[in-house]
mmCIF file of C-alpha atoms in Angstrom:
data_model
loop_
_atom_site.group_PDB
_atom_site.id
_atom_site.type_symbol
_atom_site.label_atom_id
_atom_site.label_comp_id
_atom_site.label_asym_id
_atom_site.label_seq_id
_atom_site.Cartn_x
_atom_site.Cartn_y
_atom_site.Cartn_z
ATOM 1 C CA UNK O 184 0.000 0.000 0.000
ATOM 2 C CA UNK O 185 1.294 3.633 -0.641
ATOM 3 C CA UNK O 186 2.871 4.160 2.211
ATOM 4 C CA UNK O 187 1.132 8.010 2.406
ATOM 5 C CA UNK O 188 -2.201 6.510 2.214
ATOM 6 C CA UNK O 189 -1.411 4.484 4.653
ATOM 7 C CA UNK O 190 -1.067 7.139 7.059
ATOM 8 C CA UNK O 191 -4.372 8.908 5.858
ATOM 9 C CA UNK O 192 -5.947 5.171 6.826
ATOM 10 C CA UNK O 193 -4.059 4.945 9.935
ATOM 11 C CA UNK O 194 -5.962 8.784 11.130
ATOM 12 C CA UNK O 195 -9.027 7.490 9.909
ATOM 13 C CA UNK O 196 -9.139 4.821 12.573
ATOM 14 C CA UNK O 197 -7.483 7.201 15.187
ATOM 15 C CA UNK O 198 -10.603 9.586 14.454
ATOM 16 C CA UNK O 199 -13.610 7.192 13.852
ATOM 17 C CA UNK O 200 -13.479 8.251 10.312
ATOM 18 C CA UNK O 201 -16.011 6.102 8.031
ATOM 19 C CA UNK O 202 -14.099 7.840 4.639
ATOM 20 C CA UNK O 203 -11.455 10.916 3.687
ATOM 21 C CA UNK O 204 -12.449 13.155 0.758
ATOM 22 C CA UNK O 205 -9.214 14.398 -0.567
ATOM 23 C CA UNK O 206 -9.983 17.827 -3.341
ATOM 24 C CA UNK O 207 -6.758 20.448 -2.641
ATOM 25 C CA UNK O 208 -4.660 20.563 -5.751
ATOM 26 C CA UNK O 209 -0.937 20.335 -4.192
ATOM 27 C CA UNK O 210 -2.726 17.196 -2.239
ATOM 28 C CA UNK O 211 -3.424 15.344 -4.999
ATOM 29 C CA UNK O 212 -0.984 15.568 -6.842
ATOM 30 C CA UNK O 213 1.313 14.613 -3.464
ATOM 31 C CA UNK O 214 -0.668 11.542 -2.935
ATOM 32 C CA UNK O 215 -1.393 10.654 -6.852
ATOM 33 C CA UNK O 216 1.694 11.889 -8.678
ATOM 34 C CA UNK O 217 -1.345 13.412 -10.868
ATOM 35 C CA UNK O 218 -2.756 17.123 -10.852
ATOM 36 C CA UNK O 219 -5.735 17.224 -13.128
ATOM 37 C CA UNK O 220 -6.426 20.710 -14.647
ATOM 38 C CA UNK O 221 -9.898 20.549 -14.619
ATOM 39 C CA UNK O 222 -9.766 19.413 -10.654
ATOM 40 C CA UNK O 223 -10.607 15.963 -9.224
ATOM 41 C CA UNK O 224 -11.193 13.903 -5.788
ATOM 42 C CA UNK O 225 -9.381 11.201 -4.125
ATOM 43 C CA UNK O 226 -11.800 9.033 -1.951
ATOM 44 C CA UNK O 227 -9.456 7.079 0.994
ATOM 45 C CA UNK O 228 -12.034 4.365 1.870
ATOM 46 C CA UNK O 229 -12.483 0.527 3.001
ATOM 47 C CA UNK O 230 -8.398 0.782 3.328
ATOM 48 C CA UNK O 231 -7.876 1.751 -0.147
ATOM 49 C CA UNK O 232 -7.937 5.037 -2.183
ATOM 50 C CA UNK O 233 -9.377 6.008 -5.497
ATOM 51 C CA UNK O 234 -8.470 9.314 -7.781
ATOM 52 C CA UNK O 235 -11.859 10.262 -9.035
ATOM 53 C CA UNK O 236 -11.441 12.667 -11.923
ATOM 54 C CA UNK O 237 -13.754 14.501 -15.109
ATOM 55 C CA UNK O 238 -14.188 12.087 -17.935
ATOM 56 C CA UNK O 239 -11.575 14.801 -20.238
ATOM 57 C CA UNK O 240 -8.626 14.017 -17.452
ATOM 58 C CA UNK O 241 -9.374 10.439 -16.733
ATOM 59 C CA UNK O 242 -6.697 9.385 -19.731
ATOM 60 C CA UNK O 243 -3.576 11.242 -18.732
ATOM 61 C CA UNK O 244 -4.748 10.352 -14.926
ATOM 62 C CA UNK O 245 -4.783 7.280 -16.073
ATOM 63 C CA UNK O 246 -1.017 7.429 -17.072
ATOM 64 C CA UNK O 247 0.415 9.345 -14.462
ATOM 65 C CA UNK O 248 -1.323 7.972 -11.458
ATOM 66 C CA UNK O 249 -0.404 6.110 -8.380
ATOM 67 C CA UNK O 250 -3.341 5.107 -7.734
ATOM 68 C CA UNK O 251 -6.319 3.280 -9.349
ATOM 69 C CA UNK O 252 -7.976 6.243 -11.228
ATOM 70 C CA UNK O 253 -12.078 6.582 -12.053
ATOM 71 C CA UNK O 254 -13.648 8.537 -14.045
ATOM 72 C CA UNK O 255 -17.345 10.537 -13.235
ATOM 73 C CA UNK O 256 -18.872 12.695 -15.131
ATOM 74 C CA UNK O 257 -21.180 14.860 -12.584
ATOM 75 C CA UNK O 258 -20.731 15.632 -8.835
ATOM 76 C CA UNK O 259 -24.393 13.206 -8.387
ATOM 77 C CA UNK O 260 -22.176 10.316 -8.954
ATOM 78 C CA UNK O 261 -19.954 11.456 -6.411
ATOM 79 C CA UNK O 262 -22.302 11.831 -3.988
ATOM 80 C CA UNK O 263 -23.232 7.864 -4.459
ATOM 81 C CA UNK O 264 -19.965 6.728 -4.138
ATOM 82 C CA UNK O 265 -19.856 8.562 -0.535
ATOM 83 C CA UNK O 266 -23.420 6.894 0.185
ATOM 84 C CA UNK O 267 -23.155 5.181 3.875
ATOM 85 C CA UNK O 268 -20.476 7.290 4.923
ATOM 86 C CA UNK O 269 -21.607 9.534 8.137
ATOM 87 C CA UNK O 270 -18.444 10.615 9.677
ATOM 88 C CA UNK O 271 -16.009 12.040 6.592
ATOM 89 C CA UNK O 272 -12.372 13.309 7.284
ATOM 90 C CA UNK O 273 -11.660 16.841 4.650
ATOM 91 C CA UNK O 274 -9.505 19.720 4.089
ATOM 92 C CA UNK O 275 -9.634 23.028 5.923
ATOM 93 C CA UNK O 276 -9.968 24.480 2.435
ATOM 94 C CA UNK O 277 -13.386 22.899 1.619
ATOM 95 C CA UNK O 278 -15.678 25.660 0.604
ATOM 96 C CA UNK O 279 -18.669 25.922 3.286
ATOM 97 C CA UNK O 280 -21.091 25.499 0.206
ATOM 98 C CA UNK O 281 -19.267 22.133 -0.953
ATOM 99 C CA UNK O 282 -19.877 20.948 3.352
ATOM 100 C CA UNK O 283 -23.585 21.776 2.878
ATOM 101 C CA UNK O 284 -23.908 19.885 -0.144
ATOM 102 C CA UNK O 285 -22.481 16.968 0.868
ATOM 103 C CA UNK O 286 -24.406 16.974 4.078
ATOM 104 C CA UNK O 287 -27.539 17.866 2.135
ATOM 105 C CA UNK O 288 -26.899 15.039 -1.122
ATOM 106 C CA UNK O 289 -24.513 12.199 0.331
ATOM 107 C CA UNK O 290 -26.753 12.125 3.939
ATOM 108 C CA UNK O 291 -23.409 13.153 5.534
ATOM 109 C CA UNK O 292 -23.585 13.919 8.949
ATOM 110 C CA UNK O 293 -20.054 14.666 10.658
ATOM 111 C CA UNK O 294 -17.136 16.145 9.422
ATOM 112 C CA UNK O 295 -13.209 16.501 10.800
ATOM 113 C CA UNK O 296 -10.176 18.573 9.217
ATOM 114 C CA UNK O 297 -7.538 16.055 8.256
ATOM 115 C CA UNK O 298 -4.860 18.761 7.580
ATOM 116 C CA UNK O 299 -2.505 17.922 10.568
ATOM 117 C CA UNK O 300 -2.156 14.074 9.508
ATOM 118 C CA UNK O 301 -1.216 16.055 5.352
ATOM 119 C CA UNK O 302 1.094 18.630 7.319
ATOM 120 C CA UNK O 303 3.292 16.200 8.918
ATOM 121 C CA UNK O 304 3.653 14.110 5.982
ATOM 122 C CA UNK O 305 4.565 17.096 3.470
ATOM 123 C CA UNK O 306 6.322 19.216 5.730
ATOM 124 C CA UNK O 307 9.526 17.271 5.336
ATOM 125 C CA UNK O 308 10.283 17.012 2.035
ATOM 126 C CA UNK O 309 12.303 13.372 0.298
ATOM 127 C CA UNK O 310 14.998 13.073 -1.316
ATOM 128 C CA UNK O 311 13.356 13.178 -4.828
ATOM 129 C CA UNK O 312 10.595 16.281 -3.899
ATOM 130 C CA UNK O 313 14.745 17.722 -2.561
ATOM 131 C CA UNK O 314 16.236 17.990 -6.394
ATOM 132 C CA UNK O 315 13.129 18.933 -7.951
ATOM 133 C CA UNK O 316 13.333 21.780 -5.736
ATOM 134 C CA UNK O 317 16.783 22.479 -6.134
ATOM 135 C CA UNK O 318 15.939 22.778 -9.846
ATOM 136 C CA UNK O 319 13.964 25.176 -9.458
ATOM 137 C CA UNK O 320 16.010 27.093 -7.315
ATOM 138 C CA UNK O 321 18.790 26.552 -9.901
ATOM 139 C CA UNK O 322 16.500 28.570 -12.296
ATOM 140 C CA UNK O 323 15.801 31.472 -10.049
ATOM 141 C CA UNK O 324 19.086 31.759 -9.630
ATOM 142 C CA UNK O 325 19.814 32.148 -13.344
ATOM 143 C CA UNK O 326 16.719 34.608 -13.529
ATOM 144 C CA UNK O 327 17.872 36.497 -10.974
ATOM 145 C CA UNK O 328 21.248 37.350 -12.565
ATOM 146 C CA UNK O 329 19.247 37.976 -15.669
ATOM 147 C CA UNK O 330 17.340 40.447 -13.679
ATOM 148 C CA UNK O 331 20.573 42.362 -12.214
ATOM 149 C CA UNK O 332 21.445 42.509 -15.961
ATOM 150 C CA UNK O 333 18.202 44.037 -17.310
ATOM 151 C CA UNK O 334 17.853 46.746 -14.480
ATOM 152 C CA UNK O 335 18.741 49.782 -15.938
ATOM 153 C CA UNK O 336 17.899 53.479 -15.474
ATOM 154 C CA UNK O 337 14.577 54.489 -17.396
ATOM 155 C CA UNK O 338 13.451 50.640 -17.668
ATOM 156 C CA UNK O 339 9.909 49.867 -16.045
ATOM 157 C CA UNK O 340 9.770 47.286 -13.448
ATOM 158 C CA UNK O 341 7.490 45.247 -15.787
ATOM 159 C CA UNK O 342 9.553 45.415 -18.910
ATOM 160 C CA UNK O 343 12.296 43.676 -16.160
ATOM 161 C CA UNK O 344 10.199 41.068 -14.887
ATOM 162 C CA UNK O 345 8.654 39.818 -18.027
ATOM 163 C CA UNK O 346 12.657 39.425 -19.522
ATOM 164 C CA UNK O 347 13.017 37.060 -16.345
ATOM 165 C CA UNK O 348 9.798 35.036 -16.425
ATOM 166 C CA UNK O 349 10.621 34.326 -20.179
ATOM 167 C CA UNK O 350 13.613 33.212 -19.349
ATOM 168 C CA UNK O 351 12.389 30.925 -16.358
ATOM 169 C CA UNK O 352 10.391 29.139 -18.595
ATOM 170 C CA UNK O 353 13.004 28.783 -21.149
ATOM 171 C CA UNK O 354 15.283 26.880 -18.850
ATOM 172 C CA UNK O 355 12.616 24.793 -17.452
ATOM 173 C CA UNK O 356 10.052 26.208 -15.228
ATOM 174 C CA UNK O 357 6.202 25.814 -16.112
ATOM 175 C CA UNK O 358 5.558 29.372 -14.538
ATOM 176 C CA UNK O 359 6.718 31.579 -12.243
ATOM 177 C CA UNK O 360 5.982 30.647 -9.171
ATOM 178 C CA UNK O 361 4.242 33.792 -8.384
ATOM 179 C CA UNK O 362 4.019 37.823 -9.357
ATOM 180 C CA UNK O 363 7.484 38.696 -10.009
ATOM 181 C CA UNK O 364 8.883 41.358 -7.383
ATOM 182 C CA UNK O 365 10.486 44.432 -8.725
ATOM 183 C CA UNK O 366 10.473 47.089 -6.653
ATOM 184 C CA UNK O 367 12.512 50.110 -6.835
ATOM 185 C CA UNK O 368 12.788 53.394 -5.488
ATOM 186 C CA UNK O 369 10.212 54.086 -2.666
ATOM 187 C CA UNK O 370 8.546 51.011 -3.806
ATOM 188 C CA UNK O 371 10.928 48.781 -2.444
ATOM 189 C CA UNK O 372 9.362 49.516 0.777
ATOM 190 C CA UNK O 373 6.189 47.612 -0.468
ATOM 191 C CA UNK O 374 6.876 43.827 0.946
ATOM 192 C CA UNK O 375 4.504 42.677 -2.124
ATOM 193 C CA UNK O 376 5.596 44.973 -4.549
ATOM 194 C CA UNK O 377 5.092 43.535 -7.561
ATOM 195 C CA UNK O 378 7.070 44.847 -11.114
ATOM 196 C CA UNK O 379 4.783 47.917 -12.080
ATOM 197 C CA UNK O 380 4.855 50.553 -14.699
ATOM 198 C CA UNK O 381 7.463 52.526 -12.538
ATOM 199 C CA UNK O 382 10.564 53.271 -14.578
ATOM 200 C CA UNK O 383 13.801 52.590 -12.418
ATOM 201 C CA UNK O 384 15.541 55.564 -11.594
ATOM 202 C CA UNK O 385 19.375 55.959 -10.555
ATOM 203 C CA UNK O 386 20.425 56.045 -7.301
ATOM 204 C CA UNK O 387 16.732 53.443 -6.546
ATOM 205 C CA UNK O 388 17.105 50.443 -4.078
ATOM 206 C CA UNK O 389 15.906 47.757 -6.491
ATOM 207 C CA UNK O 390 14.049 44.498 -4.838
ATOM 208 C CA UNK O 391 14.096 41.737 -7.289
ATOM 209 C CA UNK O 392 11.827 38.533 -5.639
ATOM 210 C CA UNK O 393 11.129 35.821 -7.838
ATOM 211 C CA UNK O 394 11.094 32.085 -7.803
ATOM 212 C CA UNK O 395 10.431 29.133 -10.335
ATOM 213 C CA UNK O 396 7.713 26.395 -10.371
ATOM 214 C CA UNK O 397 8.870 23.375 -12.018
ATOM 215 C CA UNK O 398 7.731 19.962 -12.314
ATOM 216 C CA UNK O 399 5.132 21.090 -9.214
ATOM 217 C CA UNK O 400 7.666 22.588 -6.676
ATOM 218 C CA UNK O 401 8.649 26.372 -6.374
ATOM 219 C CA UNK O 402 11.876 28.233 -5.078
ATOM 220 C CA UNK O 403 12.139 31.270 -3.813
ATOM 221 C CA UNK O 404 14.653 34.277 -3.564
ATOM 222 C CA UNK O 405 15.381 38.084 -3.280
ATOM 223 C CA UNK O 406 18.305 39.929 -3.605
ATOM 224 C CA UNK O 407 18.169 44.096 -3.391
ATOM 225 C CA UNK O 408 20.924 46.050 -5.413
ATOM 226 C CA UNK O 409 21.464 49.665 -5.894
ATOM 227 C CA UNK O 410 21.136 51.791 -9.671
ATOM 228 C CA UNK O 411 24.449 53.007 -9.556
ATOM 229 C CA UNK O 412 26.640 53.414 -5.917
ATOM 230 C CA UNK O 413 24.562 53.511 -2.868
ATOM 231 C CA UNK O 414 24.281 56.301 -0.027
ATOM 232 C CA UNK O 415 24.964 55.667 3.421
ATOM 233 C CA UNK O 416 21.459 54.719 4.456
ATOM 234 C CA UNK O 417 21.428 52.575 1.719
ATOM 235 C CA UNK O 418 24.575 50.656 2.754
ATOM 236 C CA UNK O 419 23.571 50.748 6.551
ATOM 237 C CA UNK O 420 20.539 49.211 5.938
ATOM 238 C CA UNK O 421 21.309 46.369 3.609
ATOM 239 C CA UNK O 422 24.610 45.567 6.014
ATOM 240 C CA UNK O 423 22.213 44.894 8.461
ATOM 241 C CA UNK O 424 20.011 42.938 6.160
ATOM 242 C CA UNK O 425 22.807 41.368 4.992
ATOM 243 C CA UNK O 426 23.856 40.056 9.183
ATOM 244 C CA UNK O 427 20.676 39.129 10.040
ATOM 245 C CA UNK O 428 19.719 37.024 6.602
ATOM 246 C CA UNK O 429 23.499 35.294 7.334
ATOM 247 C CA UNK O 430 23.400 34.468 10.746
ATOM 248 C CA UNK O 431 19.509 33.409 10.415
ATOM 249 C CA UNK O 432 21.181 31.363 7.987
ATOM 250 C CA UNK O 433 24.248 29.669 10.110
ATOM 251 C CA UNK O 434 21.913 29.132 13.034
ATOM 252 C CA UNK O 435 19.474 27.282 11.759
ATOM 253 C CA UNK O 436 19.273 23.188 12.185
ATOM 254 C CA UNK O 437 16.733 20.635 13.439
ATOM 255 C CA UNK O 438 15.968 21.261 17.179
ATOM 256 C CA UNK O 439 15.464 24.469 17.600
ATOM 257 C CA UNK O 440 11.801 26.363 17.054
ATOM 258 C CA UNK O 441 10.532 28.385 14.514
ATOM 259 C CA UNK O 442 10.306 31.412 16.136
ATOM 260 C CA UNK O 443 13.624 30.839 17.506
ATOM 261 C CA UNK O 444 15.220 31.284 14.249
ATOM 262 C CA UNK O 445 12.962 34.120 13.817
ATOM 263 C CA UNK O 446 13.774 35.429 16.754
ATOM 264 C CA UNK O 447 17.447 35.460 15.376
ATOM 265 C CA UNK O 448 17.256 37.879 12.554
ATOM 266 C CA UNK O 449 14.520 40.267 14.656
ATOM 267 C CA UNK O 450 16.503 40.590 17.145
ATOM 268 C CA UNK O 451 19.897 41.990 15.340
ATOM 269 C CA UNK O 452 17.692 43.914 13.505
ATOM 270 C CA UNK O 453 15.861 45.590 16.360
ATOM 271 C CA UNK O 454 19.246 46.259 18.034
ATOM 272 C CA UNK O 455 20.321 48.562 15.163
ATOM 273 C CA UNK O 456 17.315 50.511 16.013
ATOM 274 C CA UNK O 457 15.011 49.014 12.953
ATOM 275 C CA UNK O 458 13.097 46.615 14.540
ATOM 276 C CA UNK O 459 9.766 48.699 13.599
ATOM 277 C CA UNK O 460 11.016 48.340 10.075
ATOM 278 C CA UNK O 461 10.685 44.210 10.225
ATOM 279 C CA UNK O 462 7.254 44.005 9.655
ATOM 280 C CA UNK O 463 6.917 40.191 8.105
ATOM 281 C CA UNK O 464 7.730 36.761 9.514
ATOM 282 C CA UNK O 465 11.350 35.336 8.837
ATOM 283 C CA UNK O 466 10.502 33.178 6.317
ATOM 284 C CA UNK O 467 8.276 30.248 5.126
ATOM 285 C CA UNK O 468 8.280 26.791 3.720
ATOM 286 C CA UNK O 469 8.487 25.713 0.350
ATOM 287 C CA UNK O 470 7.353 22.617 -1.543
ATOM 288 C CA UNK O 471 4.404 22.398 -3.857
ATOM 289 C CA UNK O 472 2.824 25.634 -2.585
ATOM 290 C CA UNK O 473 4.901 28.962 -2.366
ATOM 291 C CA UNK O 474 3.894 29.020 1.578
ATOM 292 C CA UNK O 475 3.566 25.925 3.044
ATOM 293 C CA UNK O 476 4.073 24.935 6.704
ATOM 294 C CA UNK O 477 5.957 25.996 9.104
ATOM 295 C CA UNK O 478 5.300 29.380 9.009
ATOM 296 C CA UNK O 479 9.072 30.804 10.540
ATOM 297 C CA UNK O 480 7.515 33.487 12.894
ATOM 298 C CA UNK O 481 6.979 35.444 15.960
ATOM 299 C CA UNK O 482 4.104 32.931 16.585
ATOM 300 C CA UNK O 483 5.247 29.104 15.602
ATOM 301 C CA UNK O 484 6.676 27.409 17.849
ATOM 302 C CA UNK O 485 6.873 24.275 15.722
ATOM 303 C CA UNK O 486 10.254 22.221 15.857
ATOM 304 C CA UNK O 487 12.174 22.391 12.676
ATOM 305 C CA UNK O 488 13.414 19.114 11.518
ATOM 306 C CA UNK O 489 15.696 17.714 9.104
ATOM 307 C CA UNK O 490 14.364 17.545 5.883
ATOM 308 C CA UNK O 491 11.917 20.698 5.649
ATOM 309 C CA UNK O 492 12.616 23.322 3.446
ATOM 310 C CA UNK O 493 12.299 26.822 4.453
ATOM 311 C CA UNK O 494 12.747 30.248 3.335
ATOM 312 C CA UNK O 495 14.963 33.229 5.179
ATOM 313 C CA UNK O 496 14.040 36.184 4.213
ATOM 314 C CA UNK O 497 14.573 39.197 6.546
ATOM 315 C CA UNK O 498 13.945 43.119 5.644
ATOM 316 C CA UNK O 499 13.849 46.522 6.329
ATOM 317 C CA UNK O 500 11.251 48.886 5.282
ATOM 318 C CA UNK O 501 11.194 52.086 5.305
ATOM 319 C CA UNK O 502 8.485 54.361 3.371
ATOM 320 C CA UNK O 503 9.607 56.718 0.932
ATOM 321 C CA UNK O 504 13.200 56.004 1.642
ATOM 322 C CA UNK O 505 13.242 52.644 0.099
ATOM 323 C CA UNK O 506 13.882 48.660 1.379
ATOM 324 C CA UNK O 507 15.685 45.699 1.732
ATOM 325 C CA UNK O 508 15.254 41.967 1.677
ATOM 326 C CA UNK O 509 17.953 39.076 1.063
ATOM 327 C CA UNK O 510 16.548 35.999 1.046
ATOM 328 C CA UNK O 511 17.520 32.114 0.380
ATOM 329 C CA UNK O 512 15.849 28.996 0.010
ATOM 330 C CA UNK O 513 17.284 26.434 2.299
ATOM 331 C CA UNK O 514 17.576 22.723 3.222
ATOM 332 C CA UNK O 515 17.704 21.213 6.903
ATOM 333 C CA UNK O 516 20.124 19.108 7.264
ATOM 334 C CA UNK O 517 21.477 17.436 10.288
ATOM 335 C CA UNK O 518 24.474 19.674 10.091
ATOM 336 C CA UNK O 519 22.350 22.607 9.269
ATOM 337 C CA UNK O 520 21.049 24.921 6.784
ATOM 338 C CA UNK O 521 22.139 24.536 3.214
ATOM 339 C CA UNK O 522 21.125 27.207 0.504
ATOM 340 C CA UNK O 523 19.299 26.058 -2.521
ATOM 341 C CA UNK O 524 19.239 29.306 -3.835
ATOM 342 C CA UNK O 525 23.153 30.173 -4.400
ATOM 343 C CA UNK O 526 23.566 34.039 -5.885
ATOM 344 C CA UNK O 527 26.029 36.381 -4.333
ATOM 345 C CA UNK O 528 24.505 38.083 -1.308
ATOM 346 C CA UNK O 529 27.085 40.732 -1.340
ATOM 347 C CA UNK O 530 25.589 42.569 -3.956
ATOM 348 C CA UNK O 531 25.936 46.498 -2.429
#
């Protein structure tokens, strides 16, 4: 039995769980090795699990699935194959609408979140989910060089973002792996500040955040540079940027909390006097979705472990002036963290 069912199974007997309705994308595909476009269901039941997909996806399911694949062709057949079932085990994410149907069509009467029993297994990633993500990171990496390259005085933000997704894609990725950051001038204060019609100006702080999707698992990185030499706020901030992101970096390993490592970065950054300036977590995990579990903050305390892929990512921002943010994609190891993402950090 696939060995990830088999822990689905195992919480379904823990719980008094009659059935699990499985419907989040980056689910199944992690349980299936399938991600139908047009959506589909995997049905853990009677100690065995089904992919149930739209008639137009059943072929390729078919081909690319782990497990035994159906096909149906409206959700009224659905709701058969869950007749009997009273007590059904489903995502967080489930829409209240999709709850009320099933309650109101499949005679459903209980329901429990299964996403603790899907956290621990994806939160540490294998060896093979490892390289596909170090791919990917391999491609931001290019892109992000290509981005240095492209950012010129008088070119708009966009113009530089939609030279780097191109070229994403050309090495490999399927997509970005989500709005292209580039953020210059006072908008490098924005956290989110995605490429805009803003032409770059010399002397800007330039944010460049990007990261790759490919083959189903993203990367993610941000370096900041400078249109021409930097002032000396500009330096002063990213040195500090620059301390906290490296020994965030050096201190992290299995053992120690999230918001430990969080704690890390804050703190040297506070004792510079911009602590008001840090206003996002530390970082995030990476795997199939951009931010996955654990969140690296002021407020998880969960234990990092070997084998969980993170993001470290501290900042400064400060409005009108401008901001900073160096961040990596990293592996736990038992030794520590390694980057994934490798580009120079000493870019001012």
């Amino acid at each position: 039995m696939n060995e990830k069912v088999k822990k689905i199974i195992e919480f379904m007997d823990k719980n008094s769980l009659d059935a699990v309705l499985i419907a989040k994308a980056p689910n199944v595909y992690y349980l299936s090795g399938t991600s139908p476009i047009a959506g589909g269901y995997i049905l853990v039941k009677d100690d065995s699990a089904t992919l149930y997909v739209p008639e137009l996806e059943y072929e390729m399911a078919k081909e690319e699935s782990r497990l035994p694949v159906e096909k149906f062709k409206k959700m009224e057949e659905l709701y058969k194959i869950l007749d009997g079932v009273k007590a059904l085990g489903v995502e967080g994410t489930v829409s209240y609408a999709f709850i009320e149907d099933l309650k109101e069509k499949a005679n459903i009467k209980e329901f429990k979140k299964i996403d603790d029993v899907i956290k621990d297994m994806r939160i540490i990633k294998s060896k093979e989910e490892v390289e596909l993500i170090e791919k990917a990171c391999e491609i931001a990496d290019k892109a992000v060089m290509a981005a240095i390259e492209e950012i010129t005085e008088g070119k708009k933000e966009r113009e530089v973002a939609a030279k780097v997704e191109y070229l994403m894609k050309m090495n490999g990725a399927e997509k970005p792996a989500f709005d292209t950051i580039i953020a210059s001038g006072y908008r490098s204060a924005l956290p989110h500040g995605v490429a805009s019609d803003k032409r770059i100006e010399k002397g800007d702080l330039v944010v460049i955040d990007l990261g790759a999707l490919y083959r189903h698992y993203n990367s993610d990185i941000t370096r900041t540079i400078v249109v021409g030499s930097p002032n000396e706020k500009q330096r002063e901030i990213y040195e500090i940027v620059l301390e906290a992101q490296k020994k965030a970096v050096e201190s992290a390993k299995p053992g120690m909390t999230a918001k430990e490592l969080d704690s890390i970065a804050r703190n040297i950054i506070a004792e510079y006097g911009y602590g008001e300036y840090f206003n996002h977590s530390l970082g995030h995990g990476v795997g199939l979705e951009i931010h996955e579990w654990p969140r690296v903050s002021q407020h998880d305390e969960t234990v990092l472990r070997e084998g969980m892929v993170i993001t470290i990512e501290p900042g400064i921002y400060i409005p009108k002036l401008g901001g900073v943010r160096i961040e990596d994609t990293v592996l736990l190891t038992k030794n520590g963290a390694k980057r994934l993402t490798k580009t120079e950090r000493e870019l001012i």
